[in-house]
mmCIF file of C-alpha atoms and ligand atoms in Angstrom:
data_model
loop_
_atom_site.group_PDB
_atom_site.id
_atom_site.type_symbol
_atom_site.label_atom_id
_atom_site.label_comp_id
_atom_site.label_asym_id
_atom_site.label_seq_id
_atom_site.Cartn_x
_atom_site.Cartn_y
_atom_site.Cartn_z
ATOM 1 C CA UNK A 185 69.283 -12.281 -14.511
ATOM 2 C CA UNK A 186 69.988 -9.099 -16.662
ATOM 3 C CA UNK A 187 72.352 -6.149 -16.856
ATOM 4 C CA UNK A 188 70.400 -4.107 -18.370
ATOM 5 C CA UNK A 189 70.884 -0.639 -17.276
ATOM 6 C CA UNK A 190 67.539 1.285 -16.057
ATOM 7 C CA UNK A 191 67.572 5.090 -15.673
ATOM 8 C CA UNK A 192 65.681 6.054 -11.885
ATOM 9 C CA UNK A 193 64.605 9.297 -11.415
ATOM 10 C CA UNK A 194 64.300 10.300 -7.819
ATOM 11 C CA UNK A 195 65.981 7.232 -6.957
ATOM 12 C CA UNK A 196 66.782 8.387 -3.557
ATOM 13 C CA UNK A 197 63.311 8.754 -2.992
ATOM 14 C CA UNK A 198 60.768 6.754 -1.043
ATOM 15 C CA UNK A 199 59.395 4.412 -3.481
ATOM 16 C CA UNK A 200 62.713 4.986 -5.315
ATOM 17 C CA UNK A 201 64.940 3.667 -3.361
ATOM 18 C CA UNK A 202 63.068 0.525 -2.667
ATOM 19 C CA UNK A 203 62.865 0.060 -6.328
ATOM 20 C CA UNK A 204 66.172 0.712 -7.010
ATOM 21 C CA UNK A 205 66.682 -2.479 -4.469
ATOM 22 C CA UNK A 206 64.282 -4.883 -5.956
ATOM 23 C CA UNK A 207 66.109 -3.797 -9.810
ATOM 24 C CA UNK A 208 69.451 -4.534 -8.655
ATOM 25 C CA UNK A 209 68.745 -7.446 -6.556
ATOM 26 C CA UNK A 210 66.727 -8.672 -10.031
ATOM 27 C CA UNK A 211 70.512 -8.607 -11.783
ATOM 28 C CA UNK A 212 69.754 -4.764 -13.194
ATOM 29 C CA UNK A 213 72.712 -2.336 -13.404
ATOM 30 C CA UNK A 214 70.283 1.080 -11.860
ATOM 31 C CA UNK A 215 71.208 4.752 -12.362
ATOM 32 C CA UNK A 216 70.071 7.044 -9.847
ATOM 33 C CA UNK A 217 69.193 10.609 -10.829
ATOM 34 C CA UNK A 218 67.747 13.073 -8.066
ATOM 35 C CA UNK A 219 67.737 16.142 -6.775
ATOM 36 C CA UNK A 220 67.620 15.080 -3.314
ATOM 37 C CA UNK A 221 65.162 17.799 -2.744
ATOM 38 C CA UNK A 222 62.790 16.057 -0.758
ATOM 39 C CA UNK A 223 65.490 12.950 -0.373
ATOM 40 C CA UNK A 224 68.870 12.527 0.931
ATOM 41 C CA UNK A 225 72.080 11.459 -0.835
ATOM 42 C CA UNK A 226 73.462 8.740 1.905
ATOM 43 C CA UNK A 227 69.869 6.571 1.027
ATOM 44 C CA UNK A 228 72.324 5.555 -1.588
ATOM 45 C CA UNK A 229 74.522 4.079 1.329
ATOM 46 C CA UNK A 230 71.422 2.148 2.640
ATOM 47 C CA UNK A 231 70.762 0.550 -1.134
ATOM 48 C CA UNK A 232 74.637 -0.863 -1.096
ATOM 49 C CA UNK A 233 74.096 -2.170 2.322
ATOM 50 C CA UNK A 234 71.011 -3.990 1.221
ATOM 51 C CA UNK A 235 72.242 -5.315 -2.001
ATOM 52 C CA UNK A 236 76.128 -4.770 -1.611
ATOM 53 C CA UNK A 237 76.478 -2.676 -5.086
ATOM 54 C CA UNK A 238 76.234 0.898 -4.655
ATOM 55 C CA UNK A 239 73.797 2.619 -7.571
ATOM 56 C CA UNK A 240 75.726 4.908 -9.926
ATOM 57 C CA UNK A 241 74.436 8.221 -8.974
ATOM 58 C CA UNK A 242 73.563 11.697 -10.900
ATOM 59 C CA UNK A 243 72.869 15.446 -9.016
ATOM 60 C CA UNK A 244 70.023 16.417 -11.185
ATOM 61 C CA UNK A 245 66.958 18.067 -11.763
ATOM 62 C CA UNK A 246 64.452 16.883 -14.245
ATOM 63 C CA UNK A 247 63.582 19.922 -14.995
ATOM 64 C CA UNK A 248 66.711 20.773 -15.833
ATOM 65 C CA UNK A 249 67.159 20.071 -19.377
ATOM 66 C CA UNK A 250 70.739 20.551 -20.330
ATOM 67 C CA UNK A 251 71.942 18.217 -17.289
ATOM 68 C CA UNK A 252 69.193 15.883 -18.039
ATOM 69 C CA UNK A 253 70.693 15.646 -21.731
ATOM 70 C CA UNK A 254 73.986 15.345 -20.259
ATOM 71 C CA UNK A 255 73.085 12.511 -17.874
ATOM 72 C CA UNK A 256 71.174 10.399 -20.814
ATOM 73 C CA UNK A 257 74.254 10.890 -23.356
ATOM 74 C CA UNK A 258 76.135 9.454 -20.782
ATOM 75 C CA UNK A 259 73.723 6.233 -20.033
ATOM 76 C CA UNK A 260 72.551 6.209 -23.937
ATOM 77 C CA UNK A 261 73.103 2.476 -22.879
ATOM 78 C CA UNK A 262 70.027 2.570 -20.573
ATOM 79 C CA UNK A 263 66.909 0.261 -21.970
ATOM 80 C CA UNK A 264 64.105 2.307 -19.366
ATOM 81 C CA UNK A 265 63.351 4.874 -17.469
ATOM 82 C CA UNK A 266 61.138 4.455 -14.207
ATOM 83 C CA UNK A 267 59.988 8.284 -13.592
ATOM 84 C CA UNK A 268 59.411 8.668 -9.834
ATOM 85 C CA UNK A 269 60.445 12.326 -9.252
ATOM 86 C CA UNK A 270 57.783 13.955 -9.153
ATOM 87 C CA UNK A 271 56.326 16.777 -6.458
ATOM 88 C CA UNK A 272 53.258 14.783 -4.327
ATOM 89 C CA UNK A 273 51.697 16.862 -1.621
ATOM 90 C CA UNK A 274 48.359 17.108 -2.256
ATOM 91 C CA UNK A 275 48.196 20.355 -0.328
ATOM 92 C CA UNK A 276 50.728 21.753 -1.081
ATOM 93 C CA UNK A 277 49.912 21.473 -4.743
ATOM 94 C CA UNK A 278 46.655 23.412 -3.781
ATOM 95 C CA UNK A 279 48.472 26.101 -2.721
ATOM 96 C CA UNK A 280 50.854 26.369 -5.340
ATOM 97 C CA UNK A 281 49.683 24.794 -8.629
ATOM 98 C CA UNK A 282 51.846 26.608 -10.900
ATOM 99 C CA UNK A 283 54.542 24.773 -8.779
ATOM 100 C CA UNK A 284 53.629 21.569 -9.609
ATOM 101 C CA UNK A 285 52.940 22.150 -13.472
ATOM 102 C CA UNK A 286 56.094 23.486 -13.752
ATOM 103 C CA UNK A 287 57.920 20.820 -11.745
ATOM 104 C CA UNK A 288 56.281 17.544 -12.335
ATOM 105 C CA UNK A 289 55.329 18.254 -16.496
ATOM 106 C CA UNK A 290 58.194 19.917 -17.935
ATOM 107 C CA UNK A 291 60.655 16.860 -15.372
ATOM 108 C CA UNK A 292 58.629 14.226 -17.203
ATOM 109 C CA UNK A 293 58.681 16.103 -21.030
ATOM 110 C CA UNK A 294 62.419 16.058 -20.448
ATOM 111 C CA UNK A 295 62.421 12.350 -19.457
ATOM 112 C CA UNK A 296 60.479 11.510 -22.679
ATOM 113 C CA UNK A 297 62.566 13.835 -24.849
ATOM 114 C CA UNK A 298 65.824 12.654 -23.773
ATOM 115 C CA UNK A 299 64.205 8.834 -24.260
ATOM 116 C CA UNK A 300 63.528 9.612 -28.003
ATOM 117 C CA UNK A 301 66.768 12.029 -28.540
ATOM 118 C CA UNK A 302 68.693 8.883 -27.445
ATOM 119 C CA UNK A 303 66.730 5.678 -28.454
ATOM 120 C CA UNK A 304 66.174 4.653 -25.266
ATOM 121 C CA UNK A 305 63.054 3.004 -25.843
ATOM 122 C CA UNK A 306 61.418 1.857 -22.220
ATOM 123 C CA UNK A 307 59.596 4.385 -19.055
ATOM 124 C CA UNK A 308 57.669 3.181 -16.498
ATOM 125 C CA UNK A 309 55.593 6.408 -15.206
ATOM 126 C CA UNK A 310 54.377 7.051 -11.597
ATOM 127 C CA UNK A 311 50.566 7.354 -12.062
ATOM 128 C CA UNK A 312 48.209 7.001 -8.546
ATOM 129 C CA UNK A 313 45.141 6.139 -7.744
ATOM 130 C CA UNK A 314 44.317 9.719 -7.472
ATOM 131 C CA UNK A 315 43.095 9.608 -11.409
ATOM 132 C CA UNK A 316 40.052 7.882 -10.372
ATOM 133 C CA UNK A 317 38.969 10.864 -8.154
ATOM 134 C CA UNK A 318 36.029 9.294 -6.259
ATOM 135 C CA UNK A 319 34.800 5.860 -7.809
ATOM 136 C CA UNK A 320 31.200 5.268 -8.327
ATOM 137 C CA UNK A 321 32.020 1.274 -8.201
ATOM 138 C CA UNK A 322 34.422 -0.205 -5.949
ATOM 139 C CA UNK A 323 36.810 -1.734 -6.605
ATOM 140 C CA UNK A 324 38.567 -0.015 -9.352
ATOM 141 C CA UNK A 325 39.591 -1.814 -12.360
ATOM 142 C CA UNK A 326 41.663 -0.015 -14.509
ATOM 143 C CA UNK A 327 38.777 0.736 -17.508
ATOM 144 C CA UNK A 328 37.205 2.464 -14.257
ATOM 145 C CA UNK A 329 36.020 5.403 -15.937
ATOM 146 C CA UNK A 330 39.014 8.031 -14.852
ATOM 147 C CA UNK A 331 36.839 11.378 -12.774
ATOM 148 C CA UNK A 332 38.055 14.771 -12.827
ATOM 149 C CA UNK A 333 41.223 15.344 -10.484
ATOM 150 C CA UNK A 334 40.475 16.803 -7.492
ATOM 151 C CA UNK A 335 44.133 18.682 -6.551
ATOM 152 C CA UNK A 336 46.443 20.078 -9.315
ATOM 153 C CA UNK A 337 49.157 17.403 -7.897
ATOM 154 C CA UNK A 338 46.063 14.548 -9.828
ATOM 155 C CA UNK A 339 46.220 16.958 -12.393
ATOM 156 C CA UNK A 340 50.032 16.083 -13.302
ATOM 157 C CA UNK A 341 49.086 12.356 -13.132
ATOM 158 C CA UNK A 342 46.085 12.739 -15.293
ATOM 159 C CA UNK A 343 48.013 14.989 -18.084
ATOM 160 C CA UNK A 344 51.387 13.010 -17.716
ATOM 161 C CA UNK A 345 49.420 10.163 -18.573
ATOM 162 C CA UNK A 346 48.320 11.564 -21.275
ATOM 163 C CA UNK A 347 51.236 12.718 -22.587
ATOM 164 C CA UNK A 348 52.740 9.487 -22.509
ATOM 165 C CA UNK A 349 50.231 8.138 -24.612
ATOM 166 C CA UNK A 350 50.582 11.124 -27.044
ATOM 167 C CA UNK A 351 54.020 10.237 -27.211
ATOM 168 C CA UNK A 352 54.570 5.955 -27.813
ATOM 169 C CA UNK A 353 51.548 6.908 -30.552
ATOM 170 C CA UNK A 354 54.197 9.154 -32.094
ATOM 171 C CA UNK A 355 57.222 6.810 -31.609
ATOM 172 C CA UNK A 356 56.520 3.483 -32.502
ATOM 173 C CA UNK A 357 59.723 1.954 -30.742
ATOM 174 C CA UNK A 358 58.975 3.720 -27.600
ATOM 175 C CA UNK A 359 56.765 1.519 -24.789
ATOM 176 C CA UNK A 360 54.964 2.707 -21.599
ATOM 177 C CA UNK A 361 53.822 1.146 -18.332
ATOM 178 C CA UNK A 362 51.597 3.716 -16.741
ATOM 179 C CA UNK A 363 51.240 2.226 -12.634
ATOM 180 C CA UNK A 364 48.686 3.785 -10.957
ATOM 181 C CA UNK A 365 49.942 2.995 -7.101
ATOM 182 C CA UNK A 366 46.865 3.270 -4.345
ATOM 183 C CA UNK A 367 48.516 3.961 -0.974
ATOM 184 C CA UNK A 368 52.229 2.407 -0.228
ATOM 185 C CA UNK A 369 53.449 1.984 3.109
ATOM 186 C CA UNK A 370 55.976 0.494 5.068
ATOM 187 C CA UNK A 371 59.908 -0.025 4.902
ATOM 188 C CA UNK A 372 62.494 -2.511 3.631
ATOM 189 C CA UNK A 373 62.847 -5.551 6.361
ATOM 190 C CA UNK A 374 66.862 -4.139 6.662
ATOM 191 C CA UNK A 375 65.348 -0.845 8.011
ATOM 192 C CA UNK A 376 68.254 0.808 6.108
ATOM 193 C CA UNK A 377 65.616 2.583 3.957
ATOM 194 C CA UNK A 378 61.827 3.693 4.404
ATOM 195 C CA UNK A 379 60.232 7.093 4.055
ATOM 196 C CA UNK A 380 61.685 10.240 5.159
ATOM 197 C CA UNK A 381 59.367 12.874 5.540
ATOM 198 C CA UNK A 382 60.185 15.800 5.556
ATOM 199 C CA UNK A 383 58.108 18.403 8.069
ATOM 200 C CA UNK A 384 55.009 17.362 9.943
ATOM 201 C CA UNK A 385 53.521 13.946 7.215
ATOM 202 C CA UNK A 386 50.760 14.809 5.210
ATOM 203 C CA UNK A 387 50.412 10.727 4.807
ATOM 204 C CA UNK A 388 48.539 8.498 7.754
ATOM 205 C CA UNK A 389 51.382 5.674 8.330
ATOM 206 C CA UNK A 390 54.206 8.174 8.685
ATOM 207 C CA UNK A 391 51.809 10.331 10.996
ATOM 208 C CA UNK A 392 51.041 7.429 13.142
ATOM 209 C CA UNK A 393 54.915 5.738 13.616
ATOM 210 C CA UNK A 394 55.893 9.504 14.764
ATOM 211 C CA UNK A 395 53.051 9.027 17.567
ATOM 212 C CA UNK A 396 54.599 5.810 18.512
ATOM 213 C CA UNK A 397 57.905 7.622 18.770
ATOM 214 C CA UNK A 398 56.462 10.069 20.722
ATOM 215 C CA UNK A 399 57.446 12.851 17.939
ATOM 216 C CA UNK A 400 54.005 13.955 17.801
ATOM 217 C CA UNK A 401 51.620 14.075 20.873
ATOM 218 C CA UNK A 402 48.327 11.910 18.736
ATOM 219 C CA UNK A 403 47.469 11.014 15.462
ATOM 220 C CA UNK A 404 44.114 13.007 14.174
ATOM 221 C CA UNK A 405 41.740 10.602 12.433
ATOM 222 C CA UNK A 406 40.023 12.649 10.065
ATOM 223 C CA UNK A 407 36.127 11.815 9.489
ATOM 224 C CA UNK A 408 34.328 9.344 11.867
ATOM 225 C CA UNK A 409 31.086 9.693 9.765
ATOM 226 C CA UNK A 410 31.906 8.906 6.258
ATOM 227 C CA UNK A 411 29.483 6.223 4.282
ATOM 228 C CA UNK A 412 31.740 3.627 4.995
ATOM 229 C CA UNK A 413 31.275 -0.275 7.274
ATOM 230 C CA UNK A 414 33.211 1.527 10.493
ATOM 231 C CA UNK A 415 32.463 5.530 9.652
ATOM 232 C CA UNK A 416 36.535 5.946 9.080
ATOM 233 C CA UNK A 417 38.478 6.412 5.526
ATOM 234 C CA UNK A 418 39.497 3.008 3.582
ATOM 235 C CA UNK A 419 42.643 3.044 1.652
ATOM 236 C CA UNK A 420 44.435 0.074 -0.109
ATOM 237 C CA UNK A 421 47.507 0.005 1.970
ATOM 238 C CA UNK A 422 50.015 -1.428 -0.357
ATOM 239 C CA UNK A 423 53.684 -2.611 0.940
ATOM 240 C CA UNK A 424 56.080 -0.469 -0.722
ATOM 241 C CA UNK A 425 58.812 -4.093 -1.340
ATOM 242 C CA UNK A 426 55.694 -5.481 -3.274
ATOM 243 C CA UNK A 427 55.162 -2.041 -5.100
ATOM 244 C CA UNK A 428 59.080 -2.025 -6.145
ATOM 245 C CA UNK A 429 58.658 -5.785 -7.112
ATOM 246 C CA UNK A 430 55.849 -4.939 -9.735
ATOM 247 C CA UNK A 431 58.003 -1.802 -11.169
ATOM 248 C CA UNK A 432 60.547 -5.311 -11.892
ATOM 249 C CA UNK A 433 58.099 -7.175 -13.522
ATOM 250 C CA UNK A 434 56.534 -4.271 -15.674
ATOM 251 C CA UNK A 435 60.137 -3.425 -16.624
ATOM 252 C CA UNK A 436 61.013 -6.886 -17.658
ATOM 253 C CA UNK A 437 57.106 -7.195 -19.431
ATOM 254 C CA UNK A 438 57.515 -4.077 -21.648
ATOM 255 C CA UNK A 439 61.348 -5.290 -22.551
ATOM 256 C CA UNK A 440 59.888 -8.876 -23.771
ATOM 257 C CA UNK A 441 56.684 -7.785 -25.202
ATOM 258 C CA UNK A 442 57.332 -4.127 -26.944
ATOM 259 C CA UNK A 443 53.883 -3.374 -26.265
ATOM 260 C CA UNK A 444 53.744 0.371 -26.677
ATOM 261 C CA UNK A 445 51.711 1.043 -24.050
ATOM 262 C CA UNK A 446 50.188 -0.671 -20.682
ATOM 263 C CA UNK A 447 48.541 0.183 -17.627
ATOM 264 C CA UNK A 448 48.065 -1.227 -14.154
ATOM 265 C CA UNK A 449 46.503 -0.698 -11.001
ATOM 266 C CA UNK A 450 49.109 -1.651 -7.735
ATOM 267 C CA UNK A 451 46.347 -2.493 -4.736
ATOM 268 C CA UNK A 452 46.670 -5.342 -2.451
ATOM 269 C CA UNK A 453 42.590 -5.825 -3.669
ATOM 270 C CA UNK A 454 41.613 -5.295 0.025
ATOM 271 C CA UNK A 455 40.110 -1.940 1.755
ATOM 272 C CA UNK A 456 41.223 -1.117 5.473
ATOM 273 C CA UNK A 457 40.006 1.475 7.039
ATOM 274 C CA UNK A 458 41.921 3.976 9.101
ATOM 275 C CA UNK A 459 40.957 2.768 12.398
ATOM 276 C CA UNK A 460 41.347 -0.801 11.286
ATOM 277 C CA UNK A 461 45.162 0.482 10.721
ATOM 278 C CA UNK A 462 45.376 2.171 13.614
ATOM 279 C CA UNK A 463 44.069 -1.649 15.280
ATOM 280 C CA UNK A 464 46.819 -3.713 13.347
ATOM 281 C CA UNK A 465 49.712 -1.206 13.769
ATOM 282 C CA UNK A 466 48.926 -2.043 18.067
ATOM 283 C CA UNK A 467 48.721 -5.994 17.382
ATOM 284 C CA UNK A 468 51.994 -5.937 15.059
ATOM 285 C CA UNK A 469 53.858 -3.693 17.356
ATOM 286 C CA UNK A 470 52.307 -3.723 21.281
ATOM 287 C CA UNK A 471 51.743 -0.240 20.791
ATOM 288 C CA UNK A 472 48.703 1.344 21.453
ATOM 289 C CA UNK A 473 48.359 4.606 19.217
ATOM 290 C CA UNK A 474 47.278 8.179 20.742
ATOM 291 C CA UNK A 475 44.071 9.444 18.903
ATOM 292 C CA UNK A 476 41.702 12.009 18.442
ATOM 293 C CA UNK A 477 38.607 12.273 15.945
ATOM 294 C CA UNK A 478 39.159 15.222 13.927
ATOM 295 C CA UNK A 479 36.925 17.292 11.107
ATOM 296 C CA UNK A 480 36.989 15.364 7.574
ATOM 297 C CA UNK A 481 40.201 16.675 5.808
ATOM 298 C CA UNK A 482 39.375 18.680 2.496
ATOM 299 C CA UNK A 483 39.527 16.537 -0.753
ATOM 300 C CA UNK A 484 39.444 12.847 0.681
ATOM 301 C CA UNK A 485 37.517 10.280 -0.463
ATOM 302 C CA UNK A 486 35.292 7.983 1.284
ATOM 303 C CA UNK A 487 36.836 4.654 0.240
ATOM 304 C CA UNK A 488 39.091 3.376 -2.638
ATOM 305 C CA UNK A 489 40.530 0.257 -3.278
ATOM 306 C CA UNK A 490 41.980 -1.652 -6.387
ATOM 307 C CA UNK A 491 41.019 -4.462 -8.027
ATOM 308 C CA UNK A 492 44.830 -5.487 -9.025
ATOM 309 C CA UNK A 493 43.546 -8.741 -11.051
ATOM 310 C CA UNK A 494 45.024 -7.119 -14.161
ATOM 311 C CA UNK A 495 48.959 -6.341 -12.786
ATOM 312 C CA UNK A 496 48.205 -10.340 -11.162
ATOM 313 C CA UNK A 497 47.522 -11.858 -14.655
ATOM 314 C CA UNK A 498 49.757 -10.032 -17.174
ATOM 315 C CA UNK A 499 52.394 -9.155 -14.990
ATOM 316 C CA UNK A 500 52.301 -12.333 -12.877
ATOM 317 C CA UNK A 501 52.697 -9.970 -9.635
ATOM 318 C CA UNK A 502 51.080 -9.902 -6.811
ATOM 319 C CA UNK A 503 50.914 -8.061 -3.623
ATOM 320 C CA UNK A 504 51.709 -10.666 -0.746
ATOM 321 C CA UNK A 505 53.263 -9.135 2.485
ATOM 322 C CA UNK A 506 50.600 -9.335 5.058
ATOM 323 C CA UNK A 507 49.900 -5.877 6.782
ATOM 324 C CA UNK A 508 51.218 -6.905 10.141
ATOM 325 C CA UNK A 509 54.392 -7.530 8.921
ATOM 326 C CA UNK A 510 54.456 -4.053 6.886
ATOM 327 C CA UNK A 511 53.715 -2.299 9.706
ATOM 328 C CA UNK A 512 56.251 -3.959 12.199
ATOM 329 C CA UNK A 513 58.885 -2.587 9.155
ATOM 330 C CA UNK A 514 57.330 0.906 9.026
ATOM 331 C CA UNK A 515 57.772 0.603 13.160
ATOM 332 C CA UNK A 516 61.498 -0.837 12.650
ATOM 333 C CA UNK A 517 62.394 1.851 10.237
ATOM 334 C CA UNK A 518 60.969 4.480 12.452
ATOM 335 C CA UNK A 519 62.717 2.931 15.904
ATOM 336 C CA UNK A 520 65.866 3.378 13.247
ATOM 337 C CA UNK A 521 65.899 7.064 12.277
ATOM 338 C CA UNK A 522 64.211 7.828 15.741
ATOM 339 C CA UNK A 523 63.931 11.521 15.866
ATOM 340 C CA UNK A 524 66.859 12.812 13.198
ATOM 341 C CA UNK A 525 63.418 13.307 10.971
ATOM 342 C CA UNK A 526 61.096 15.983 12.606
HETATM 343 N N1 UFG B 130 44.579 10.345 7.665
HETATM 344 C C1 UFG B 130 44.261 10.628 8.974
HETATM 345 N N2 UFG B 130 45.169 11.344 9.705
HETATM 346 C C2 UFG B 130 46.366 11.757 9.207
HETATM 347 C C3 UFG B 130 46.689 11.443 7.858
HETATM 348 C C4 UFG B 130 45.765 10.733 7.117
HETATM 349 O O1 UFG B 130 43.184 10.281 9.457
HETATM 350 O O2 UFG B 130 47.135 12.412 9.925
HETATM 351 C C5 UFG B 130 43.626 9.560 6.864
HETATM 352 C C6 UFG B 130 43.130 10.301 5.635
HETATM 353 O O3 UFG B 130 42.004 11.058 5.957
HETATM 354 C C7 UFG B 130 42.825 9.134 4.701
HETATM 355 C C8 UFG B 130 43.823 8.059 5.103
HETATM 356 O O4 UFG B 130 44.294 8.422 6.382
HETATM 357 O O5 UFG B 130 41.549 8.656 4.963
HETATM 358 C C9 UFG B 130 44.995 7.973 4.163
HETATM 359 O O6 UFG B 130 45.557 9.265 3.999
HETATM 360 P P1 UFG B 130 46.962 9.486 3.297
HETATM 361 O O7 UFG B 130 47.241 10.954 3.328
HETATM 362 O O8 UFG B 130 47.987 8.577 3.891
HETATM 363 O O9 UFG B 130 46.704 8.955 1.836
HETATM 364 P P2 UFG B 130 45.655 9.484 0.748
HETATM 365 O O10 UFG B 130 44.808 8.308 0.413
HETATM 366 O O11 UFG B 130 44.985 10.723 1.102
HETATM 367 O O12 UFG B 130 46.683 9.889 -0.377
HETATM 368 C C10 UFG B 130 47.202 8.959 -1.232
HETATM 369 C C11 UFG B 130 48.547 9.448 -1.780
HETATM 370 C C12 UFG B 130 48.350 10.673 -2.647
HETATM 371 C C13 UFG B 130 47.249 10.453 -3.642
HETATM 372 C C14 UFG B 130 45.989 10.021 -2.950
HETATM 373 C C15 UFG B 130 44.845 9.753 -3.860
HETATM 374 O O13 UFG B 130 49.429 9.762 -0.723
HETATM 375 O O14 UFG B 130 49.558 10.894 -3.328
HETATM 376 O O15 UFG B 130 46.271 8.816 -2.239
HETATM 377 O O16 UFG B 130 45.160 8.695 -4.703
HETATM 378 F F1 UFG B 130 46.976 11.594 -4.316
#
């Protein structure tokens, strides 16, 4: 067990949150900073319920730089950062690039700054599959040639990336774990956290548990006639307690080996295609999901899926919740905040 204090930007987040459980539970003392833009404040309640220690918590935007410098003078104690806030609608980043240059650079060139400025030598960055684009081979390794992003929200993976590697080459006491996460899903068992979209989902798992709710009429597959075994979309669906459990072990790697720089796929190893999801979420739950076959969605790829060998060896982590019993949490979680989330 350690008390070693880790900084967690957007905290209150999605994948955030969850990690912020698996850190404390793991003997870590976790700051939360957030903006709660796209997150709510009383997820912090749900974290202490789970774990019985309530995270200390900071009102902040990354991008702001003063409070950032505030917040990091205060926690100068910290050992890491794990960058999560980030913008992430692929979309909406479409729309409004400039948005998400702004917003998810100049957040993570504070992080970094405020990292050296305080000799806080440790980040674990938010990367996605996204930098692979579309794969000629499958699976993807992580020397998988990296494609040109297709959305400016890849973009900000891509360059933060980079810029982290810029940077430990500059600071030779500062280490990076770069994760490149392929699709998580899912909820803690407690169903006192999970996702909380906010607006109609962009993302198939939230989309579908609203169906099941009845919040929305039917899910719209997109593409029946891609190159694929079934015709549908495969994704890696990763559970999002086995994606917070590797953020853990990359946290406690880069402490014990000062390596200055790492990365690592998070994939189960295993494609599913959208129907086949649509199949398991009725055999873990008894409900039979509403669907139509809609036009291909703009930008998606055919099929992706990791090969997560690497994260398995060096990190000695491995994705192991079987999908049925992901999706009966994503279905508990969703039974739980029922229709507060429209
Ligand atoms: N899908 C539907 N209907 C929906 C929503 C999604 O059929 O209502 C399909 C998509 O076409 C896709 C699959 O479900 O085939 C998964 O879609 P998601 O939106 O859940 O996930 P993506 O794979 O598109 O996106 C994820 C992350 C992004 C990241 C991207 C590429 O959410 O942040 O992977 O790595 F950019």
């Amino acid at each position: 067990m350690s008390s070693d204090k880790i900084i967690v930007t957007g905290g209150c987040g999605y994948l955030g949150s969850h990690t912020a459980v698996a850190l404390i539970n793991a003997g870590f003392n976790v700051v939360v900073i957030d903006d709660l833009r796209n997150s709510r404040a009383d997820v912090l309640d749900g974290i202490a319920r789970i774990t019985g220690t309530r995270p200390e918590f900071v009102h902040c935007d990354c991008t702001d730089a003063a409070t950032m410098a505030h917040a990091f003078d205060t926690h100068r104690d910290a050992v890491g950062v794990i960058h999560f806030a980030a913008l992430k609608a692929v979309g909406e980043s479409v729309a409004q690039p400039v948005l998400y240059y702004r917003n998810n650079l100049n957040a993570l060139i504070n992080v970094i700054d405020m990292m050296a400025r305080y000799n806080i030598p440790n980040i674990v960055f938010s990367s996605s599959a996204t930098v692979y684009g579309e794969p000629d081979i499958l699976p993807v390794t992580e020397e998988t040639p990296l494609q040109p992003a297709t959305s400016p929200y890849g973009q900000t993976k891509v360059i933060g990336e980079n810029i982290i590697r810029d940077f430990v080459r500059a600071n030779e006491n500062m280490h990076a774990v770069l994760l490149r996460y392929f699709n998580p899903i899912g909820a803690h068992p407690s169903a006192e956290i999970g996702e909380l979209p906010n607006g109609v989902p962009n993302n198939l798992l939230p989309y579908l548990t609203q169906v099941a709710a009845g919040i929305r009429d039917h899910l719209n597959v997109f593409g029946d006639d891609y190159p694929t075994a079934d015709g549908f979309c495969v994704r890696d669906y990763i559970d999002v307690n086995d994606l917070a459990a590797a953020h853990v072990a990359a946290v406690q790697y880069m402490i014990k080996t000062k390596k200055p720089i790492d990365v690592f796929n998070l994939g189960t190893g295993r494609g599913v295609s959208v129907m086949e999801l649509i199949n398991a979420f009725g055999r873990a739950t008894g409900i039979n999901i509403k669907y139509e076959i809609a036009p291909r969605r703009a930008g998606d790829v055919p099929e992706i899926w990791s090969n997560a060998d690497r994260a398995n060896k060096i990190l000695g982590w491995r994705a192991e919740t079987p999908l049925d019993e992901t999706l009966a949490n994503a279905w508990r979680w969703q039974t739980r905040v029922g229709k507060i989330i429209k």
